[in-house]
PDB file of C-alpha atoms in Angstrom:
ATOM      1  CA  MET A   1      23.162 -28.488  -1.171  1.00  0.00           C
ATOM      2  CA  SER A   2      20.615 -31.186  -0.424  1.00  0.00           C
ATOM      3  CA  ILE A   3      17.916 -32.239  -2.853  1.00  0.00           C
ATOM      4  CA  ALA A   4      15.227 -30.797  -0.570  1.00  0.00           C
ATOM      5  CA  ARG A   5      17.022 -27.467  -0.407  1.00  0.00           C
ATOM      6  CA  SER A   6      17.556 -27.390  -4.182  1.00  0.00           C
ATOM      7  CA  SER A   7      13.864 -28.072  -4.687  1.00  0.00           C
ATOM      8  CA  PHE A   8      12.930 -25.255  -2.318  1.00  0.00           C
ATOM      9  CA  TYR A   9      15.124 -22.682  -4.070  1.00  0.00           C
ATOM     10  CA  SER A  10      13.775 -23.693  -7.454  1.00  0.00           C
ATOM     11  CA  MET A  11      10.319 -22.692  -6.231  1.00  0.00           C
ATOM     12  CA  LEU A  12      11.376 -19.129  -5.431  1.00  0.00           C
ATOM     13  CA  LYS A  13      10.749 -16.480  -8.068  1.00  0.00           C
ATOM     14  CA  VAL A  14      10.527 -12.731  -8.534  1.00  0.00           C
ATOM     15  CA  PRO A  15       7.068 -11.366  -7.601  1.00  0.00           C
ATOM     16  CA  GLU A  16       5.044 -10.793 -10.745  1.00  0.00           C
ATOM     17  CA  HIS A  17       2.816  -8.135  -9.223  1.00  0.00           C
ATOM     18  CA  GLN A  18       5.172  -6.009  -7.127  1.00  0.00           C
ATOM     19  CA  VAL A  19       4.418  -2.346  -7.881  1.00  0.00           C
ATOM     20  CA  ALA A  20       6.808  -0.484  -5.537  1.00  0.00           C
ATOM     21  CA  GLY A  21       9.904  -0.971  -3.432  1.00  0.00           C
ATOM     22  CA  HIS A  22      13.104  -2.778  -4.328  1.00  0.00           C
ATOM     23  CA  LEU A  23      12.685  -5.183  -7.257  1.00  0.00           C
ATOM     24  CA  ALA A  24      14.746  -8.358  -7.568  1.00  0.00           C
ATOM     25  CA  ILE A  25      15.767  -7.657 -11.156  1.00  0.00           C
ATOM     26  CA  ASP A  26      19.026  -6.846 -12.954  1.00  0.00           C
ATOM     27  CA  GLY A  27      21.103  -8.321 -10.160  1.00  0.00           C
ATOM     28  CA  LYS A  28      19.471  -6.174  -7.466  1.00  0.00           C
ATOM     29  CA  LEU A  29      18.413  -7.326  -4.025  1.00  0.00           C
ATOM     30  CA  GLY A  30      14.664  -7.701  -3.680  1.00  0.00           C
ATOM     31  CA  PRO A  31      11.878  -9.961  -2.416  1.00  0.00           C
ATOM     32  CA  LEU A  32      10.938 -13.396  -3.702  1.00  0.00           C
ATOM     33  CA  VAL A  33       7.756 -15.456  -3.612  1.00  0.00           C
ATOM     34  CA  ASP A  34       6.895 -19.148  -3.819  1.00  0.00           C
ATOM     35  CA  ASP A  35       3.847 -21.067  -5.010  1.00  0.00           C
ATOM     36  CA  SER A  36       2.489 -21.636  -1.517  1.00  0.00           C
ATOM     37  CA  GLY A  37       1.441 -18.028  -0.929  1.00  0.00           C
ATOM     38  CA  ARG A  38       4.505 -16.759   0.927  1.00  0.00           C
ATOM     39  CA  PHE A  39       6.490 -13.589   0.331  1.00  0.00           C
ATOM     40  CA  TYR A  40      10.183 -13.466   1.290  1.00  0.00           C
ATOM     41  CA  LYS A  41      11.389  -9.941   2.031  1.00  0.00           C
ATOM     42  CA  PRO A  42      15.143  -9.499   2.631  1.00  0.00           C
ATOM     43  CA  LEU A  43      15.865  -7.768   5.919  1.00  0.00           C
ATOM     44  CA  GLN A  44      17.142  -4.283   5.190  1.00  0.00           C
ATOM     45  CA  GLY A  45      20.505  -3.249   6.532  1.00  0.00           C
ATOM     46  CA  ASP A  46      21.311  -0.494   9.075  1.00  0.00           C
ATOM     47  CA  GLY A  47      18.858  -2.015  11.545  1.00  0.00           C
ATOM     48  CA  ARG A  48      15.687  -1.331   9.559  1.00  0.00           C
ATOM     49  CA  GLY A  49      15.072  -4.995   8.765  1.00  0.00           C
ATOM     50  CA  ASN A  50      15.444  -6.015  12.385  1.00  0.00           C
ATOM     51  CA  LYS A  51      13.066  -3.247  13.407  1.00  0.00           C
ATOM     52  CA  GLU A  52      10.434  -4.516  10.971  1.00  0.00           C
ATOM     53  CA  LEU A  53      10.836  -8.065  12.245  1.00  0.00           C
ATOM     54  CA  ALA A  54      10.561  -6.783  15.831  1.00  0.00           C
ATOM     55  CA  PHE A  55       7.355  -4.942  14.932  1.00  0.00           C
ATOM     56  CA  TYR A  56       5.741  -8.087  13.541  1.00  0.00           C
ATOM     57  CA  GLU A  57       6.753 -10.061  16.617  1.00  0.00           C
ATOM     58  CA  SER A  58       5.362  -7.400  18.931  1.00  0.00           C
ATOM     59  CA  PHE A  59       2.201  -6.851  16.890  1.00  0.00           C
ATOM     60  CA  SER A  60       1.331 -10.551  16.653  1.00  0.00           C
ATOM     61  CA  SER A  61       1.238 -10.910  20.433  1.00  0.00           C
ATOM     62  CA  ASP A  62      -0.189  -7.496  21.331  1.00  0.00           C
ATOM     63  CA  THR A  63      -3.577  -8.095  22.919  1.00  0.00           C
ATOM     64  CA  ARG A  64      -4.428  -4.399  22.603  1.00  0.00           C
ATOM     65  CA  VAL A  65      -4.887  -4.798  18.840  1.00  0.00           C
ATOM     66  CA  PRO A  66      -8.508  -5.812  18.037  1.00  0.00           C
ATOM     67  CA  ASP A  67      -9.032  -8.967  16.002  1.00  0.00           C
ATOM     68  CA  HIS A  68     -10.970  -7.102  13.305  1.00  0.00           C
ATOM     69  CA  ILE A  69      -7.934  -4.864  12.718  1.00  0.00           C
ATOM     70  CA  ARG A  70      -5.451  -7.716  12.321  1.00  0.00           C
ATOM     71  CA  LYS A  71      -6.976  -8.631   8.957  1.00  0.00           C
ATOM     72  CA  TYR A  72      -5.466  -5.437   7.547  1.00  0.00           C
ATOM     73  CA  PHE A  73      -1.923  -6.649   8.242  1.00  0.00           C
ATOM     74  CA  PRO A  74      -0.082  -9.444   6.409  1.00  0.00           C
ATOM     75  CA  VAL A  75       0.441 -12.639   8.356  1.00  0.00           C
ATOM     76  CA  CYS A  76       4.081 -13.004   9.403  1.00  0.00           C
ATOM     77  CA  TYR A  77       5.658 -16.466   9.618  1.00  0.00           C
ATOM     78  CA  GLY A  78       8.911 -15.301  11.173  1.00  0.00           C
ATOM     79  CA  SER A  79      12.248 -15.130   9.381  1.00  0.00           C
ATOM     80  CA  GLN A  80      14.295 -17.533   7.297  1.00  0.00           C
ATOM     81  CA  LEU A  81      17.867 -17.660   6.001  1.00  0.00           C
ATOM     82  CA  LEU A  82      17.755 -17.732   2.191  1.00  0.00           C
ATOM     83  CA  GLU A  83      20.025 -17.176  -0.762  1.00  0.00           C
ATOM     84  CA  ALA A  84      19.709 -13.496  -1.684  1.00  0.00           C
ATOM     85  CA  SER A  85      18.151 -12.662  -5.038  1.00  0.00           C
ATOM     86  CA  ASN A  86      21.295 -10.794  -6.125  1.00  0.00           C
ATOM     87  CA  GLY A  87      23.520 -13.810  -5.518  1.00  0.00           C
ATOM     88  CA  SER A  88      25.371 -12.179  -2.625  1.00  0.00           C
ATOM     89  CA  GLY A  89      24.926 -15.189  -0.339  1.00  0.00           C
ATOM     90  CA  LEU A  90      22.687 -16.198   2.527  1.00  0.00           C
ATOM     91  CA  LEU A  91      20.542 -13.438   3.998  1.00  0.00           C
ATOM     92  CA  HIS A  92      17.765 -13.351   6.561  1.00  0.00           C
ATOM     93  CA  HIS A  93      14.328 -12.766   5.032  1.00  0.00           C
ATOM     94  CA  LEU A  94      10.983 -11.903   6.571  1.00  0.00           C
ATOM     95  CA  VAL A  95       8.482 -14.603   5.633  1.00  0.00           C
ATOM     96  CA  LEU A  96       5.130 -12.944   5.022  1.00  0.00           C
ATOM     97  CA  GLN A  97       1.758 -13.693   3.509  1.00  0.00           C
ATOM     98  CA  ASP A  98       1.849 -13.111  -0.249  1.00  0.00           C
ATOM     99  CA  ILE A  99      -1.122 -10.775  -0.405  1.00  0.00           C
ATOM    100  CA  VAL A 100      -1.712 -10.976  -4.145  1.00  0.00           C
ATOM    101  CA  SER A 101      -1.428 -14.751  -4.480  1.00  0.00           C
ATOM    102  CA  SER A 102      -5.199 -15.216  -4.185  1.00  0.00           C
ATOM    103  CA  HIS A 103      -5.897 -12.714  -6.978  1.00  0.00           C
ATOM    104  CA  ARG A 104      -5.687 -13.876 -10.583  1.00  0.00           C
ATOM    105  CA  ASN A 105      -5.226 -10.575 -12.447  1.00  0.00           C
ATOM    106  CA  PRO A 106      -5.034  -7.949  -9.713  1.00  0.00           C
ATOM    107  CA  SER A 107      -5.234  -4.212 -10.125  1.00  0.00           C
ATOM    108  CA  ILE A 108      -3.024  -2.814  -7.367  1.00  0.00           C
ATOM    109  CA  MET A 109      -2.241   0.566  -5.829  1.00  0.00           C
ATOM    110  CA  ASP A 110       0.501   1.188  -3.277  1.00  0.00           C
ATOM    111  CA  VAL A 111      -0.422   4.364  -1.353  1.00  0.00           C
ATOM    112  CA  LYS A 112       2.120   5.750   1.106  1.00  0.00           C
ATOM    113  CA  ILE A 113       0.233   7.371   3.981  1.00  0.00           C
ATOM    114  CA  GLY A 114       1.193  10.467   5.950  1.00  0.00           C
ATOM    115  CA  SER A 115       2.307  14.015   5.189  1.00  0.00           C
ATOM    116  CA  ARG A 116       5.670  13.219   6.801  1.00  0.00           C
ATOM    117  CA  THR A 117       7.486   9.993   5.925  1.00  0.00           C
ATOM    118  CA  TRP A 118      10.595  10.301   8.103  1.00  0.00           C
ATOM    119  CA  TYR A 119      10.702   8.896  11.622  1.00  0.00           C
ATOM    120  CA  PRO A 120      11.759  10.850  14.749  1.00  0.00           C
ATOM    121  CA  GLU A 121      15.142   9.170  15.266  1.00  0.00           C
ATOM    122  CA  ALA A 122      16.248   9.441  11.631  1.00  0.00           C
ATOM    123  CA  SER A 123      19.547  11.086  10.697  1.00  0.00           C
ATOM    124  CA  ASP A 124      19.593  14.614   9.312  1.00  0.00           C
ATOM    125  CA  ASN A 125      20.574  13.294   5.883  1.00  0.00           C
ATOM    126  CA  TYR A 126      17.683  10.825   5.841  1.00  0.00           C
ATOM    127  CA  ILE A 127      15.199  13.496   6.967  1.00  0.00           C
ATOM    128  CA  GLN A 128      16.397  15.862   4.241  1.00  0.00           C
ATOM    129  CA  LYS A 129      16.046  13.121   1.632  1.00  0.00           C
ATOM    130  CA  CYS A 130      12.491  12.376   2.769  1.00  0.00           C
ATOM    131  CA  LEU A 131      11.567  16.071   2.884  1.00  0.00           C
ATOM    132  CA  GLU A 132      12.679  16.565  -0.701  1.00  0.00           C
ATOM    133  CA  LYS A 133      10.598  13.630  -1.949  1.00  0.00           C
ATOM    134  CA  ASP A 134       7.612  14.564   0.223  1.00  0.00           C
ATOM    135  CA  ARG A 135       7.595  18.106  -1.180  1.00  0.00           C
ATOM    136  CA  ARG A 136       7.926  17.154  -4.844  1.00  0.00           C
ATOM    137  CA  THR A 137       5.144  14.549  -4.606  1.00  0.00           C
ATOM    138  CA  THR A 138       1.626  14.862  -3.161  1.00  0.00           C
ATOM    139  CA  THR A 139       2.772  13.702   0.293  1.00  0.00           C
ATOM    140  CA  VAL A 140       2.775  17.201   1.790  1.00  0.00           C
ATOM    141  CA  SER A 141      -0.212  18.606  -0.100  1.00  0.00           C
ATOM    142  CA  LEU A 142      -2.516  15.591   0.308  1.00  0.00           C
ATOM    143  CA  GLY A 143      -1.102  13.616   3.213  1.00  0.00           C
ATOM    144  CA  PHE A 144      -0.516  10.613   0.923  1.00  0.00           C
ATOM    145  CA  ARG A 145       1.074   9.724  -2.375  1.00  0.00           C
ATOM    146  CA  ILE A 146       0.734   6.886  -4.862  1.00  0.00           C
ATOM    147  CA  ALA A 147       4.008   4.967  -4.688  1.00  0.00           C
ATOM    148  CA  GLY A 148       3.234   2.434  -7.421  1.00  0.00           C
ATOM    149  CA  LEU A 149       0.384   0.805  -9.291  1.00  0.00           C
ATOM    150  CA  GLN A 150      -0.722  -1.584 -11.963  1.00  0.00           C
ATOM    151  CA  LEU A 151      -4.114  -1.643 -13.650  1.00  0.00           C
ATOM    152  CA  TYR A 152      -5.403  -4.749 -15.391  1.00  0.00           C
ATOM    153  CA  GLU A 153      -6.910  -3.616 -18.695  1.00  0.00           C
ATOM    154  CA  GLY A 154      -7.960  -6.932 -20.181  1.00  0.00           C
ATOM    155  CA  LYS A 155      -6.658 -10.090 -21.754  1.00  0.00           C
ATOM    156  CA  GLU A 156      -5.298  -8.347 -24.845  1.00  0.00           C
ATOM    157  CA  SER A 157      -3.922  -5.170 -23.272  1.00  0.00           C
ATOM    158  CA  GLY A 158      -2.612  -6.770 -20.096  1.00  0.00           C
ATOM    159  CA  TYR A 159      -1.417  -4.383 -17.385  1.00  0.00           C
ATOM    160  CA  TRP A 160      -0.718  -0.679 -17.373  1.00  0.00           C
ATOM    161  CA  ARG A 161       2.261  -0.028 -15.107  1.00  0.00           C
ATOM    162  CA  PRO A 162       3.586   3.533 -15.101  1.00  0.00           C
ATOM    163  CA  GLY A 163       7.298   3.830 -14.385  1.00  0.00           C
ATOM    164  CA  ARG A 164       8.699   5.064 -11.084  1.00  0.00           C
ATOM    165  CA  LYS A 165       9.561   8.530 -12.418  1.00  0.00           C
ATOM    166  CA  GLU A 166       6.068   8.968 -13.824  1.00  0.00           C
ATOM    167  CA  VAL A 167       4.475   7.883 -10.555  1.00  0.00           C
ATOM    168  CA  GLN A 168       6.654  10.282  -8.558  1.00  0.00           C
ATOM    169  CA  SER A 169       5.562  13.129 -10.827  1.00  0.00           C
ATOM    170  CA  PHE A 170       1.849  12.606 -10.096  1.00  0.00           C
ATOM    171  CA  THR A 171       0.087  15.841  -9.142  1.00  0.00           C
ATOM    172  CA  VAL A 172      -3.139  16.207  -7.180  1.00  0.00           C
ATOM    173  CA  TYR A 173      -4.945  16.185 -10.525  1.00  0.00           C
ATOM    174  CA  ASN A 174      -3.229  12.931 -11.500  1.00  0.00           C
ATOM    175  CA  VAL A 175      -4.038  11.267  -8.180  1.00  0.00           C
ATOM    176  CA  ARG A 176      -7.715  11.997  -8.579  1.00  0.00           C
ATOM    177  CA  SER A 177      -7.613  10.734 -12.161  1.00  0.00           C
ATOM    178  CA  ILE A 178      -5.848   7.515 -11.125  1.00  0.00           C
ATOM    179  CA  LEU A 179      -8.408   6.812  -8.389  1.00  0.00           C
ATOM    180  CA  ARG A 180     -11.110   7.093 -11.077  1.00  0.00           C
ATOM    181  CA  ARG A 181      -9.225   5.093 -13.665  1.00  0.00           C
ATOM    182  CA  PHE A 182      -8.553   2.356 -11.084  1.00  0.00           C
ATOM    183  CA  VAL A 183     -12.286   1.495 -11.033  1.00  0.00           C
ATOM    184  CA  SER A 184     -13.150   2.172 -14.667  1.00  0.00           C
ATOM    185  CA  SER A 185     -14.143  -0.341 -17.315  1.00  0.00           C
ATOM    186  CA  ASN A 186     -12.543   1.725 -20.103  1.00  0.00           C
ATOM    187  CA  SER A 187      -9.246   2.652 -18.417  1.00  0.00           C
ATOM    188  CA  SER A 188      -7.162   1.923 -21.502  1.00  0.00           C
ATOM    189  CA  ILE A 189      -8.596   4.855 -23.481  1.00  0.00           C
ATOM    190  CA  GLY A 190      -7.324   7.536 -21.141  1.00  0.00           C
ATOM    191  CA  ASN A 191      -7.950   9.267 -17.837  1.00  0.00           C
ATOM    192  CA  GLU A 192     -10.325  11.909 -19.123  1.00  0.00           C
ATOM    193  CA  ASN A 193     -12.901   9.345 -20.259  1.00  0.00           C
ATOM    194  CA  SER A 194     -12.728   6.979 -17.288  1.00  0.00           C
ATOM    195  CA  ASP A 195     -16.283   5.925 -16.496  1.00  0.00           C
ATOM    196  CA  CYS A 196     -15.786   4.781 -12.856  1.00  0.00           C
ATOM    197  CA  SER A 197     -18.379   2.071 -13.530  1.00  0.00           C
ATOM    198  CA  PHE A 198     -16.748  -0.371 -11.088  1.00  0.00           C
ATOM    199  CA  ALA A 199     -16.637   2.134  -8.217  1.00  0.00           C
ATOM    200  CA  PRO A 200     -19.842   0.864  -6.541  1.00  0.00           C
ATOM    201  CA  SER A 201     -18.497  -2.716  -6.580  1.00  0.00           C
ATOM    202  CA  VAL A 202     -14.948  -1.864  -5.479  1.00  0.00           C
ATOM    203  CA  TYR A 203     -15.101   1.343  -3.449  1.00  0.00           C
ATOM    204  CA  GLY A 204     -18.707   0.976  -2.273  1.00  0.00           C
ATOM    205  CA  GLY A 205     -20.741  -1.644  -0.442  1.00  0.00           C
ATOM    206  CA  SER A 206     -20.464  -3.096   3.042  1.00  0.00           C
ATOM    207  CA  ALA A 207     -17.207  -4.894   2.158  1.00  0.00           C
ATOM    208  CA  GLY A 208     -15.805  -2.261  -0.199  1.00  0.00           C
ATOM    209  CA  ILE A 209     -12.629  -0.240   0.041  1.00  0.00           C
ATOM    210  CA  LEU A 210     -14.336   2.787   1.581  1.00  0.00           C
ATOM    211  CA  GLU A 211     -15.855   0.776   4.443  1.00  0.00           C
ATOM    212  CA  GLN A 212     -12.496  -0.878   5.077  1.00  0.00           C
ATOM    213  CA  LEU A 213     -10.771   2.511   5.165  1.00  0.00           C
ATOM    214  CA  LEU A 214     -13.406   3.813   7.584  1.00  0.00           C
ATOM    215  CA  GLU A 215     -12.888   0.796   9.838  1.00  0.00           C
ATOM    216  CA  LEU A 216      -9.160   1.501   9.909  1.00  0.00           C
ATOM    217  CA  LYS A 217      -9.849   5.194  10.536  1.00  0.00           C
ATOM    218  CA  ALA A 218     -12.004   4.356  13.559  1.00  0.00           C
ATOM    219  CA  TRP A 219      -9.079   2.415  15.048  1.00  0.00           C
ATOM    220  CA  PHE A 220      -6.546   5.139  14.317  1.00  0.00           C
ATOM    221  CA  GLU A 221      -8.794   7.674  16.026  1.00  0.00           C
ATOM    222  CA  ASP A 222      -8.214   5.787  19.276  1.00  0.00           C
ATOM    223  CA  GLN A 223      -5.030   3.723  19.021  1.00  0.00           C
ATOM    224  CA  THR A 224      -1.933   5.163  20.671  1.00  0.00           C
ATOM    225  CA  ILE A 225       0.178   1.984  20.568  1.00  0.00           C
ATOM    226  CA  TYR A 226       2.132   2.642  17.367  1.00  0.00           C
ATOM    227  CA  HIS A 227       3.090   5.475  15.035  1.00  0.00           C
ATOM    228  CA  PHE A 228       3.335   4.243  11.434  1.00  0.00           C
ATOM    229  CA  HIS A 229       5.954   6.275   9.560  1.00  0.00           C
ATOM    230  CA  SER A 230       6.463   5.652   5.832  1.00  0.00           C
ATOM    231  CA  CYS A 231       3.933   2.803   5.740  1.00  0.00           C
ATOM    232  CA  SER A 232       1.770   2.020   2.734  1.00  0.00           C
ATOM    233  CA  LEU A 233      -1.759   0.864   2.121  1.00  0.00           C
ATOM    234  CA  LEU A 234      -1.950  -1.755  -0.606  1.00  0.00           C
ATOM    235  CA  ILE A 235      -5.322  -1.596  -2.389  1.00  0.00           C
ATOM    236  CA  LEU A 236      -6.202  -4.426  -4.775  1.00  0.00           C
ATOM    237  CA  PHE A 237      -9.057  -6.182  -6.543  1.00  0.00           C
ATOM    238  CA  ASP A 238      -9.743  -8.385  -9.569  1.00  0.00           C
ATOM    239  CA  LYS A 239     -11.277  -6.361 -12.390  1.00  0.00           C
ATOM    240  CA  GLU A 240     -11.760  -9.495 -14.488  1.00  0.00           C
ATOM    241  CA  SER A 241     -14.141 -10.964 -11.926  1.00  0.00           C
ATOM    242  CA  ILE A 242     -16.449  -7.942 -12.284  1.00  0.00           C
ATOM    243  CA  SER A 243     -16.364  -8.161 -16.071  1.00  0.00           C
ATOM    244  CA  LYS A 244     -17.489 -11.791 -15.789  1.00  0.00           C
ATOM    245  CA  GLY A 245     -20.334 -10.893 -13.450  1.00  0.00           C
ATOM    246  CA  SER A 246     -18.738 -12.170 -10.255  1.00  0.00           C
ATOM    247  CA  THR A 247     -18.505 -10.280  -6.994  1.00  0.00           C
ATOM    248  CA  PRO A 248     -15.028  -8.760  -6.578  1.00  0.00           C
ATOM    249  CA  VAL A 249     -13.058  -9.161  -3.375  1.00  0.00           C
ATOM    250  CA  PRO A 250     -11.547  -5.701  -2.845  1.00  0.00           C
ATOM    251  CA  GLU A 251      -8.844  -5.759  -0.216  1.00  0.00           C
ATOM    252  CA  ILE A 252      -6.521  -3.411   1.625  1.00  0.00           C
ATOM    253  CA  LYS A 253      -3.403  -4.274   3.613  1.00  0.00           C
ATOM    254  CA  LEU A 254      -0.952  -2.173   5.565  1.00  0.00           C
ATOM    255  CA  ILE A 255       2.655  -2.934   4.615  1.00  0.00           C
ATOM    256  CA  ASP A 256       6.231  -1.740   5.300  1.00  0.00           C
ATOM    257  CA  PHE A 257       6.956  -1.377   8.997  1.00  0.00           C
ATOM    258  CA  ALA A 258      10.675  -0.602   9.173  1.00  0.00           C
ATOM    259  CA  HIS A 259       9.961   2.822  10.683  1.00  0.00           C
ATOM    260  CA  VAL A 260       7.177   2.078  13.144  1.00  0.00           C
ATOM    261  CA  VAL A 261       7.795   3.567  16.603  1.00  0.00           C
ATOM    262  CA  GLU A 262       5.978   3.413  19.926  1.00  0.00           C
ATOM    263  CA  GLY A 263       2.951   5.670  20.194  1.00  0.00           C
ATOM    264  CA  LYS A 264       3.564   6.456  23.878  1.00  0.00           C
ATOM    265  CA  GLY A 265      -0.082   7.263  24.472  1.00  0.00           C
ATOM    266  CA  VAL A 266      -0.335   9.782  21.597  1.00  0.00           C
ATOM    267  CA  ILE A 267      -2.633   9.422  18.572  1.00  0.00           C
ATOM    268  CA  ASP A 268      -0.811   9.000  15.260  1.00  0.00           C
ATOM    269  CA  HIS A 269      -2.129  12.204  13.670  1.00  0.00           C
ATOM    270  CA  ASN A 270       0.300  11.961  10.753  1.00  0.00           C
ATOM    271  CA  PHE A 271      -1.117   8.633   9.561  1.00  0.00           C
ATOM    272  CA  LEU A 272      -4.687   9.483  10.544  1.00  0.00           C
ATOM    273  CA  GLY A 273      -4.600  12.747   8.592  1.00  0.00           C
ATOM    274  CA  GLY A 274      -3.392  11.029   5.441  1.00  0.00           C
ATOM    275  CA  LEU A 275      -5.996   8.308   5.854  1.00  0.00           C
ATOM    276  CA  CYS A 276      -8.741  10.922   6.130  1.00  0.00           C
ATOM    277  CA  SER A 277      -7.495  12.615   2.971  1.00  0.00           C
ATOM    278  CA  LEU A 278      -7.535   9.335   1.027  1.00  0.00           C
ATOM    279  CA  ILE A 279     -11.040   8.602   2.320  1.00  0.00           C
ATOM    280  CA  LYS A 280     -12.178  11.995   1.020  1.00  0.00           C
ATOM    281  CA  PHE A 281     -10.833  11.303  -2.462  1.00  0.00           C
ATOM    282  CA  VAL A 282     -12.282   7.774  -2.646  1.00  0.00           C
ATOM    283  CA  SER A 283     -15.643   9.082  -1.386  1.00  0.00           C
ATOM    284  CA  GLU A 284     -15.735  11.692  -4.140  1.00  0.00           C
ATOM    285  CA  VAL A 285     -15.160   9.078  -6.859  1.00  0.00           C
ATOM    286  CA  LEU A 286     -17.861   6.869  -5.373  1.00  0.00           C
ATOM    287  CA  SER A 287     -20.257   9.813  -5.156  1.00  0.00           C
ATOM    288  CA  ASP A 288     -19.616  10.706  -8.796  1.00  0.00           C
ATOM    289  CA  SER A 289     -20.339   7.149  -9.895  1.00  0.00           C
ATOM    290  CA  LYS A 290     -23.592   7.037  -7.951  1.00  0.00           C
ATOM    291  CA  GLU A 291     -24.717  10.237  -9.620  1.00  0.00           C
ATOM    292  CA  SER A 292     -23.968   8.576 -12.982  1.00  0.00           C
ATOM    293  CA  SER A 293     -22.168  11.655 -14.208  1.00  0.00           C
ATOM    294  CA  ILE A 294     -18.519  12.033 -15.101  1.00  0.00           C
ATOM    295  CA  LYS A 295     -17.151  15.311 -13.777  1.00  0.00           C
ATOM    296  CA  ASP A 296     -13.895  16.924 -14.810  1.00  0.00           C
ATOM    297  CA  CYS A 297     -11.026  16.116 -12.488  1.00  0.00           C
ATOM    298  CA  VAL A 298     -10.114  19.336 -10.726  1.00  0.00           C
ATOM    299  CA  GLU A 299      -7.665  20.017  -7.972  1.00  0.00           C
ATOM    300  CA  PRO A 300      -9.475  20.297  -4.617  1.00  0.00           C
ATOM    301  CA  GLU A 301      -9.087  23.549  -2.722  1.00  0.00           C
ATOM    302  CA  LYS A 302      -7.799  21.689   0.329  1.00  0.00           C
ATOM    303  CA  PRO A 303      -7.110  18.040   1.107  1.00  0.00           C
ATOM    304  CA  GLY A 304      -9.074  16.239   3.784  1.00  0.00           C
ATOM    305  CA  ILE A 305      -7.530  16.806   7.177  1.00  0.00           C
ATOM    306  CA  CYS A 306      -8.183  15.582  10.668  1.00  0.00           C
ATOM    307  CA  THR A 307      -8.712  17.742  13.690  1.00  0.00           C
ATOM    308  CA  ASP A 308      -7.203  16.870  17.037  1.00  0.00           C
ATOM    309  CA  ASN A 309     -10.128  14.576  17.814  1.00  0.00           C
ATOM    310  CA  GLY A 310      -9.592  12.671  14.540  1.00  0.00           C
ATOM    311  CA  ASN A 311     -12.681  13.929  12.685  1.00  0.00           C
ATOM    312  CA  CYS A 312     -12.386  14.392   8.927  1.00  0.00           C
ATOM    313  CA  GLN A 313     -13.090  17.803   7.462  1.00  0.00           C
TER     314      GLN A 313
END
C-alpha cells in the first residue's frame, strides 16, 4: 500500500450522525465518511447497489429534472473501490455528498415516505417482509414512518437517540409527539411538555421545512419520470444556532434510491400521498406554535391523503 493510499484510508471514519440504515460498527458493513465532506456508501449486493448507482447517473444528466429540485438530492461523485468497513476486502462504494458535514450539532430525522415500501419487481419473500414492517409501523396508517432520529439537547445532555426497536414501535401518537419534540427548546424533559418554540424558525418561514416540503410536493404532483420506493427524507437543522440567536439552516434531502423505478408517465401517488401526510403533520405543529398554545397530542382521525390530482385533503 502506498503512502498516499495509507493516508487516504486513515481519513475514513464511521459517520458520527448516521441515524438509520446499516452502521459500520461491531464488524458490520456500513458507510464511511472523510473530512472533506464525502460519504462512502458500500454498494449493496443482489443488484441493489448497482441500481442506486444507475439512478444517480441517470438523474444527474436528466434534463427533465428542474434545477430547483436537484438541491433536494445529494451530489453524487461516482463510485470508488475502497476497503470495506468490515475488513472483507475491496468493495465498490458510492461517493456522495456528506449531508451533515456542514452542521455542527445536527438534530436529524430520517422519514421513510410512502404507504408501500416494496417495489414492483420484488420477490414474494421481500414483499412479505416489507408488508409486515409496513403494517406494524405507521407506514400503512400514515403513509410514512420515522426510520431513525437524533435530537441535540444541549452541551451537557448531548444527543437523544432512541434505539431501532423503539423507533419501529412508534405509533401515530408518538410520531406527532416526535415532530413537536424535534423543534422544542425543552425536549429533554419529555414529550408531553415540548414547547415547539423553534417551530417557526425550523418548520416555518420562506426557507423552512414546510416550504421545502411544499416545493417537493409541487414537483411530485407533475413528475412521472421516477417512482421512489422505500426512499427517505432526511430532515436536519442546528438547534444550537437558534439558542445562540443565529438563523438556522433547516434542510431536507431525499436519500436511498436502490428501489427507484421508471415512472412510465404515471404520477408516483405512493410517494406523493406520504409526502402530503407528512406536510399535514408538520403544518399542525407549526399552527400550534403560532397560536402559542400547547395542545395534547391526539391521534388524527385520518392521515393526510392525496386525491388523483395530487391535492392534499
